[in-house]
Amino acid sequence: MKVAVSARDIVAFSRYGVVAALVLLVAFGGWRYDHFLGAYNVLTFLRYNAMFALVGLGMTFVIMTGGIDLSVGAVAALGSVVSALLSPFGLWPGVLAGAAAGLAVGLLNAGIIIRLNILPFIVTLATMLAARGTALLLAHNTSVAVSYDTNFMAIGQGDFLAFPIPAWIALAAYVAGSLLLNFTAFGRVTLAIGGNEDATRMMGLPVDRVKLGVYAMSGLAAGIAGVILAAQFGAGQPIEGNGWELFAISAVVVGGTLLTGGEGAVGTTLAGVLLLGLIFNILNFENGLGWISLSAYWQSVIRGAFLLLVVVTQAKLTARDRKSAP
Amino acid sequence: MPDAPPLLAMHGINKQFAGIAALVDAEFAVAEGEVHALVGQNGAGKSTLIKILTGYYRRDSGDVTFAGRPFGAASPLASQRAGISTIYQEINLVGFRSVTENICLGRETYRFGLLDWKRMHEEAAALLARFGIEIDVRRPLQDFSTAAQQMVAIARAIGFAARLVIMDEPTSSLSERETQVLLDVIRRLRADGISVVFVSHKLDELYAVCDRVTIMRDGRTVRVAPMAEISKLDLVATMLGRDIGSVARQGATGFGAKGAGAAETLLAVEALAEAPRVRAVDLSVGKGEIVGLSGLLGSGRTETARMLFGVDAPDSGRITLDGRGFTPRAPHDAITAGVGYCTEDRKAEGIVPEMSVRENLTLALLPALARAGVVDEAAQARIVETFITRLGIRCAGPDQPIRQLSGGNQQKVLLARWLCMNPRLLILDEPTRGIDVGAKAEIQALIRELARDGLGVLMISSEIEEIVEGADRAYVMRDGRTVAALDGDALTEQNVMTAMAQGDV
């Protein structure tokens, strides 16, 4: 029963699709708007979207296992508050505290999901509320200004080799993530779990350890995104991060990772993040031309339509694939 | 061979689940380089024994020695590391992932700290080449046939330097040609000194490739014999716990006197097939007739029932109901045509545990009971009362949750669920499995009474005496074919077993 085209081929095709769409959109923007490809717009865009890129990377691994992490937005908010609170002690205490807060929530997610065998959707929905509440408690319901006496804000606002530091961090994370996925047993088992968790267990592979790893990574990535958030905007923001999880999930899926897990890629999640981010950026430029005035809510509509298109396609393909599987 | 110390020796193994014994002093030994058949009916303890060996369960007591050392794997991973690999019936590999990953994950090769894909691909290809299989190991596993996937599972086992490979019904979804390839691979493993435990219900395969057989029944090891010294009939009889030539003890079941035989044909099935499990089924059921469908596990009985009920679609063949062509595309079609189906697995496919007796009983009838979407509760109550009385369902009342009822009474509720739809044909898959002796007789008597009222019954059962005493006629299935139709004086335990064993009477 040899199938001519497999899910893998089609997912690969959709990856080319997202990259092609990204290139087209950039070309369109560059052709239509002045300053669109100017250094200021490009670097600001990258500096801001680096946060989403990080959250998306963690989400990619989680979704590859067939799981989901809804807590990332709230975790980023928590991370931003914690790092802002510790920023008076310097750059590193702030960064490490924010990252640690994220990691802690990630480990909590993993522990409950693995030990108590509760659906990730439910668990991370609960920790989303808990993380949001904790952030609000710690921040006393308001934003927490970061210290201007230390160099904490460099991690959000600084440059290294004329390139935003947050973008450097995201880039490094994606290189590491790509190596992790393609060239380590951890990465391959991540995909195997999403493909068939029971079989992976029966094959004697360390399912629980890998699941612990992916949720921890997702929490950590969200925590670091929170640190960047605080440093970039000068304050820990307990009410920020709403809807980040949906943005991240969209980016992962648009980037050619199956929402059901088992098949996916890291690099194209980055393309997915940039593509979804660009829609907002282009909307701003279009309004700037002054001919039409599109509400910012249009970006949600367009992103939603994009996501729906990809998810429906995936569902159709995997349904066909299951049918043809022996 | 028996003189050399065995590779694997399991001695006095006991295991209970919630106080119910699954294994009682079970014994199992496999010699080096031997292909050993492990057979037994459902619930005989084969799977439990294997799962204890592979570290899935922990034994309550008993000794296991493997390769001369005491052995107690704590997990599938541990037993795999120790040299015991298992190939399950449902292929336990990951379809989305490449062949190479499925073979090599768990013992990857690295270069500069990163996975060395080139070497892993080469290794996977080389392992498969040993079985004469050449496929693109980079492609996802699911692109290949079941047989090729089976070979990948074996290649994985060999790659882990397995000394003992357990194959749990490996041929159940293979075609005949693919089965031959698999048997060749087993012979090759034996030639390489690797031992194989072969679990199957297909006698021809067992005789084609196995050296010895261990027969289990009710959690005990009842016989170990060289394959050459045990006849097929003997093997089947031992497995089922029946003596060859024993006189049937009339009255051991609750069916009572047999019917006079069918007047009119209700259901006729010709050359029904759904590869690979059902190859050719011919049978008929008359009005008011109980027809038995017998066969060893995996002979295609349940698959046949599922096709008759519209769950699965046949590849070919013809079904007529009341003289008219009948091609149910979904259970709904079958129900509309007057066919009911009590499944084998009450818990998974039958009862809704938290719902009451009343709700469970009228579940399938709800659309008919509803007026403008609102359930007519008075009518519902009437029907429920009628059936509780008629079938003698013992419950505190119609609103008692069904999970609190005994197995026998749950089964009666399920019967009632179909009976209240006024079916013409009722398919019963293992109607008395897991039900205590008293309730069993009651249900059997009930089935007979229903047939007397004109209902056609197709009864699938693993219990030979249930078939021989309960059915007016019976068919025996073997490897997906109906190989014998028995009635009258020919319907004896001996003949049913002979048909199971040899394919003819």
Coordinates of C-alpha atoms in Angstrom, one line a residue, chain A:
Chain A
M1 CA 0.0 0.0 0.0
K2 CA 2.4 2.6 -1.1
V3 CA 1.1 6.1 -0.9
A4 CA 2.4 8.4 -3.5
V5 CA 2.3 11.6 -1.3
S6 CA 2.7 11.3 2.4
A7 CA 1.8 13.7 5.2
R8 CA 5.5 14.5 5.4
D9 CA 5.6 15.6 1.8
I10 CA 2.6 17.8 2.2
V11 CA 3.8 19.3 5.4
A12 CA 7.1 20.0 3.7
F13 CA 5.2 21.7 0.9
S14 CA 3.3 23.9 3.4
R15 CA 6.7 24.9 4.8
Y16 CA 7.8 26.1 1.4
G17 CA 4.4 27.8 1.3
V18 CA 4.9 29.8 4.4
V19 CA 8.4 30.8 3.4
A20 CA 7.1 31.8 -0.1
A21 CA 4.3 33.8 1.5
L22 CA 6.8 35.6 3.7
V23 CA 9.0 36.5 0.8
L24 CA 6.1 37.7 -1.2
L25 CA 4.8 39.8 1.6
V26 CA 8.2 41.4 2.2
A27 CA 8.6 42.1 -1.5
F28 CA 5.1 43.6 -1.6
G29 CA 5.8 45.8 1.4
G30 CA 9.1 46.9 0.0
W31 CA 7.5 47.8 -3.3
R32 CA 4.4 49.6 -1.8
Y33 CA 5.7 51.5 1.2
D34 CA 8.7 53.8 1.7
H35 CA 10.8 53.0 4.7
F36 CA 9.3 49.5 4.9
L37 CA 12.7 47.9 4.3
G38 CA 14.5 50.7 6.1
A39 CA 16.7 49.7 9.0
Y40 CA 14.5 51.3 11.5
N41 CA 11.3 49.4 10.6
V42 CA 13.2 46.1 10.1
L43 CA 15.1 46.3 13.4
T44 CA 12.1 47.5 15.4
F45 CA 10.0 44.7 13.9
L46 CA 12.6 42.1 14.8
R47 CA 13.1 43.5 18.3
Y48 CA 9.4 43.3 19.1
N49 CA 8.7 39.9 17.4
A50 CA 11.7 38.2 19.0
M51 CA 9.4 37.7 22.0
F52 CA 6.8 35.8 19.9
A53 CA 9.5 33.9 18.2
L54 CA 10.8 32.6 21.5
V55 CA 7.3 31.6 22.7
G56 CA 6.6 30.0 19.4
L57 CA 9.8 27.9 19.6
G58 CA 8.8 26.4 22.9
M59 CA 5.2 25.9 21.6
T60 CA 6.6 24.1 18.5
F61 CA 8.2 21.3 20.6
V62 CA 5.1 21.0 22.8
I63 CA 2.8 20.7 19.8
M64 CA 5.1 18.2 18.2
T65 CA 4.4 15.8 21.1
G66 CA 0.7 16.2 20.5
G67 CA 0.3 18.6 23.5
I68 CA -0.4 22.2 23.9
D69 CA 0.7 25.0 26.3
L70 CA -1.9 27.6 26.9
S71 CA 0.0 29.2 29.8
V72 CA 2.7 30.9 27.8
G73 CA 1.2 34.4 27.6
A74 CA 0.5 34.5 31.3
V75 CA 3.9 33.0 32.0
A76 CA 5.5 35.8 30.0
A77 CA 3.6 38.3 32.0
L78 CA 4.8 36.6 35.2
G79 CA 8.3 36.6 33.9
S80 CA 8.2 40.3 33.1
V81 CA 7.0 41.1 36.6
V82 CA 9.5 38.9 38.4
S83 CA 12.4 40.2 36.3
A84 CA 11.3 43.8 36.8
L85 CA 11.1 43.3 40.6
L86 CA 14.7 41.9 40.6
S87 CA 16.1 44.3 38.0
P88 CA 17.5 46.7 40.8
F89 CA 20.0 43.9 41.6
G90 CA 21.4 44.1 38.1
L91 CA 21.0 42.6 34.6
W92 CA 21.7 38.9 35.4
P93 CA 19.5 38.6 38.6
G94 CA 16.6 40.1 36.6
V95 CA 17.1 37.8 33.7
L96 CA 17.7 34.7 35.7
A97 CA 14.7 35.3 38.0
G98 CA 12.4 35.9 35.0
A99 CA 13.6 32.8 33.2
A100 CA 13.4 30.8 36.4
A101 CA 9.8 31.8 37.0
G102 CA 8.9 30.6 33.5
L103 CA 10.8 27.4 34.0
A104 CA 9.1 26.7 37.3
V105 CA 5.6 27.0 35.6
G106 CA 6.8 24.8 32.8
L107 CA 8.0 22.1 35.2
L108 CA 4.7 22.4 37.1
N109 CA 2.8 21.9 33.8
A110 CA 5.0 18.9 33.0
G111 CA 4.7 17.3 36.4
I112 CA 0.9 17.4 36.4
I113 CA 0.5 16.3 32.8
I114 CA 2.9 13.4 33.2
R115 CA 2.2 12.3 36.8
L116 CA -1.6 12.7 36.9
N117 CA -2.1 12.1 33.2
I118 CA -4.4 15.0 32.7
L119 CA -4.9 16.6 29.3
P120 CA -2.4 19.4 28.6
F121 CA -5.2 21.6 27.5
I122 CA -6.8 21.5 30.9
V123 CA -3.6 21.7 32.9
T124 CA -2.1 24.6 31.1
L125 CA -5.5 26.5 31.1
A126 CA -5.3 26.2 34.9
T127 CA -1.7 27.3 35.2
M128 CA -2.5 30.1 32.8
L129 CA -4.9 31.5 35.4
A130 CA -2.6 30.8 38.2
A131 CA 0.4 32.5 36.6
R132 CA -1.7 35.5 35.6
G133 CA -3.0 35.8 39.2
T134 CA 0.5 35.4 40.6
A135 CA 1.8 38.1 38.3
L136 CA -1.0 40.5 39.4
L137 CA -0.4 39.7 43.0
L138 CA 3.4 40.3 42.8
A139 CA 2.8 43.5 40.8
H140 CA 0.0 44.8 43.1
N141 CA -2.3 45.1 40.1
T142 CA -0.2 47.6 38.3
S143 CA 2.9 47.6 36.1
V144 CA 6.3 47.4 37.8
A145 CA 8.9 49.9 36.6
V146 CA 12.3 48.3 35.9
S147 CA 15.4 49.8 37.5
Y148 CA 17.0 52.5 35.5
D149 CA 20.1 52.3 37.7
T150 CA 21.3 49.0 36.3
N151 CA 21.8 47.9 32.7
F152 CA 18.8 45.6 32.9
M153 CA 17.1 47.2 30.0
A154 CA 19.9 46.3 27.6
I155 CA 18.4 42.9 27.1
G156 CA 15.3 44.4 25.6
Q157 CA 16.6 47.7 24.1
G158 CA 20.3 47.1 23.5
D159 CA 22.1 46.2 20.3
F160 CA 25.0 43.9 19.6
L161 CA 26.8 44.3 16.3
A162 CA 24.1 46.8 15.3
F163 CA 21.4 44.1 15.7
P164 CA 18.8 44.0 18.5
I165 CA 19.8 41.8 21.4
P166 CA 16.3 40.2 21.6
A167 CA 16.7 39.1 18.0
W168 CA 20.1 37.7 18.7
I169 CA 18.6 35.6 21.6
A170 CA 15.8 34.4 19.4
L171 CA 18.2 33.5 16.6
A172 CA 20.5 31.6 18.9
A173 CA 17.4 29.8 20.3
Y174 CA 16.2 28.7 16.9
V175 CA 19.6 27.4 15.9
A176 CA 19.8 25.4 19.1
G177 CA 16.2 24.3 18.7
S178 CA 16.8 23.1 15.1
L179 CA 19.9 21.1 16.1
L180 CA 17.9 19.7 19.1
L181 CA 15.1 18.6 16.8
N182 CA 17.1 17.2 13.9
F183 CA 20.3 15.9 15.5
T184 CA 19.5 14.6 19.0
A185 CA 17.5 11.7 20.3
F186 CA 15.5 14.1 22.3
G187 CA 14.2 15.8 19.2
R188 CA 13.4 12.6 17.4
V189 CA 11.6 11.2 20.4
T190 CA 9.6 14.4 20.7
L191 CA 8.2 13.7 17.2
A192 CA 7.7 10.0 17.9
I193 CA 5.6 10.8 20.9
G194 CA 3.3 13.0 18.8
G195 CA 3.1 10.3 16.2
N196 CA 2.1 7.6 18.6
E197 CA 2.7 8.0 22.3
D198 CA 1.8 4.4 23.3
A199 CA 4.1 2.9 20.6
T200 CA 6.9 5.2 21.6
R201 CA 6.5 4.0 25.2
M202 CA 6.4 0.4 24.0
M203 CA 9.6 1.0 22.0
G204 CA 11.2 1.6 25.4
L205 CA 11.9 5.3 24.7
P206 CA 11.9 7.9 27.5
V207 CA 8.5 9.4 26.9
D208 CA 8.1 11.1 30.3
R209 CA 11.5 12.6 30.3
V210 CA 11.0 14.1 26.9
K211 CA 7.6 15.5 27.8
L212 CA 9.1 17.0 30.9
G213 CA 11.7 18.6 28.7
V214 CA 9.3 20.1 26.2
Y215 CA 7.0 21.7 28.8
A216 CA 10.0 23.0 30.7
M217 CA 11.4 24.5 27.5
S218 CA 8.1 26.1 26.7
G219 CA 7.9 27.7 30.2
L220 CA 11.6 28.8 30.0
A221 CA 11.1 30.4 26.6
A222 CA 8.0 32.2 27.8
G223 CA 9.9 33.4 30.9
I224 CA 12.7 34.8 28.8
A225 CA 10.1 36.4 26.5
G226 CA 8.7 38.1 29.6
V227 CA 12.2 39.4 30.6
I228 CA 12.6 40.9 27.1
L229 CA 9.1 42.4 27.5
A230 CA 9.9 44.1 30.8
A231 CA 13.3 45.4 29.5
Q232 CA 11.8 46.6 26.2
F233 CA 9.0 48.6 27.6
G234 CA 10.7 49.5 30.9
A235 CA 8.2 47.8 33.1
G236 CA 6.9 44.4 34.2
Q237 CA 3.5 44.0 32.7
P238 CA 1.1 41.7 34.6
I239 CA -1.7 42.3 32.1
E240 CA 0.4 41.8 29.0
G241 CA 0.6 38.5 27.1
N242 CA -3.1 38.0 26.5
G243 CA -3.6 35.9 23.4
W244 CA 0.1 35.2 23.0
E245 CA -0.6 31.5 23.3
L246 CA -3.0 31.7 20.3
F247 CA -0.5 33.8 18.3
A248 CA 2.2 31.2 19.1
I249 CA -0.1 28.2 18.2
S250 CA -1.0 29.9 15.0
A251 CA 2.6 30.5 14.1
V252 CA 3.5 26.9 14.8
V253 CA 0.7 25.5 12.7
V254 CA 1.2 28.0 9.8
G255 CA 4.8 27.0 10.0
G256 CA 3.9 23.4 9.0
T257 CA 3.8 21.6 12.3
L258 CA 0.8 19.3 12.6
L259 CA -1.5 20.4 15.3
T260 CA -1.9 16.8 16.2
G261 CA 1.8 16.4 16.6
G262 CA 4.3 13.9 15.1
E263 CA 5.5 16.0 12.2
G264 CA 7.0 19.5 12.2
A265 CA 9.9 21.8 11.9
V266 CA 11.5 24.5 13.9
G267 CA 12.8 27.0 11.3
T268 CA 9.4 27.5 9.6
T269 CA 7.8 28.4 13.0
L270 CA 10.1 31.4 12.8
A271 CA 8.8 32.1 9.3
G272 CA 5.2 31.7 10.7
V273 CA 5.9 34.2 13.5
L274 CA 7.4 36.7 11.0
L275 CA 4.5 36.2 8.6
L276 CA 1.8 36.8 11.2
G277 CA 3.8 39.7 12.6
L278 CA 4.1 41.3 9.1
I279 CA 0.4 41.3 8.7
F280 CA 0.2 43.8 11.5
N281 CA 3.2 45.8 10.3
I282 CA 1.8 46.1 6.8
L283 CA -1.6 47.1 8.1
N284 CA 0.1 50.0 9.9
F285 CA 1.9 51.1 6.8
E286 CA -1.3 50.9 4.8
N287 CA -3.0 53.1 7.2
G288 CA 0.0 55.4 7.1
L289 CA -0.6 55.9 3.4
G290 CA -3.8 57.6 4.5
W291 CA -6.1 56.3 1.7
I292 CA -7.9 53.8 3.8
S293 CA -8.2 53.3 7.5
L294 CA -8.2 49.7 8.6
S295 CA -8.9 49.0 12.2
A296 CA -6.2 47.1 14.1
Y297 CA -8.8 44.4 14.6
W298 CA -8.4 43.4 11.0
Q299 CA -5.1 41.8 11.8
S300 CA -7.0 39.3 14.0
V301 CA -9.4 38.6 11.3
I302 CA -6.7 38.0 8.7
R303 CA -4.6 35.9 11.1
G304 CA -7.6 33.9 12.0
A305 CA -8.5 33.2 8.4
F306 CA -4.9 32.2 7.7
L307 CA -4.9 29.8 10.6
L308 CA -8.2 28.3 9.7
L309 CA -7.0 27.7 6.2
V310 CA -3.9 25.8 7.4
V311 CA -5.7 23.8 10.1
V312 CA -8.5 22.7 7.7
T313 CA -5.9 21.6 5.2
Q314 CA -4.0 19.7 7.8
A315 CA -7.1 18.0 9.1
K316 CA -8.1 16.9 5.6
L317 CA -4.6 15.6 4.9
T318 CA -4.2 13.7 8.1
A319 CA -7.7 12.2 7.8
R320 CA -6.8 10.9 4.4
D321 CA -3.5 9.7 5.7
R322 CA -5.1 7.7 8.5
K323 CA -7.4 6.1 6.1
S324 CA -4.6 5.0 3.8
A325 CA -2.5 3.8 6.7
P326 CA -2.6 0.0 6.9

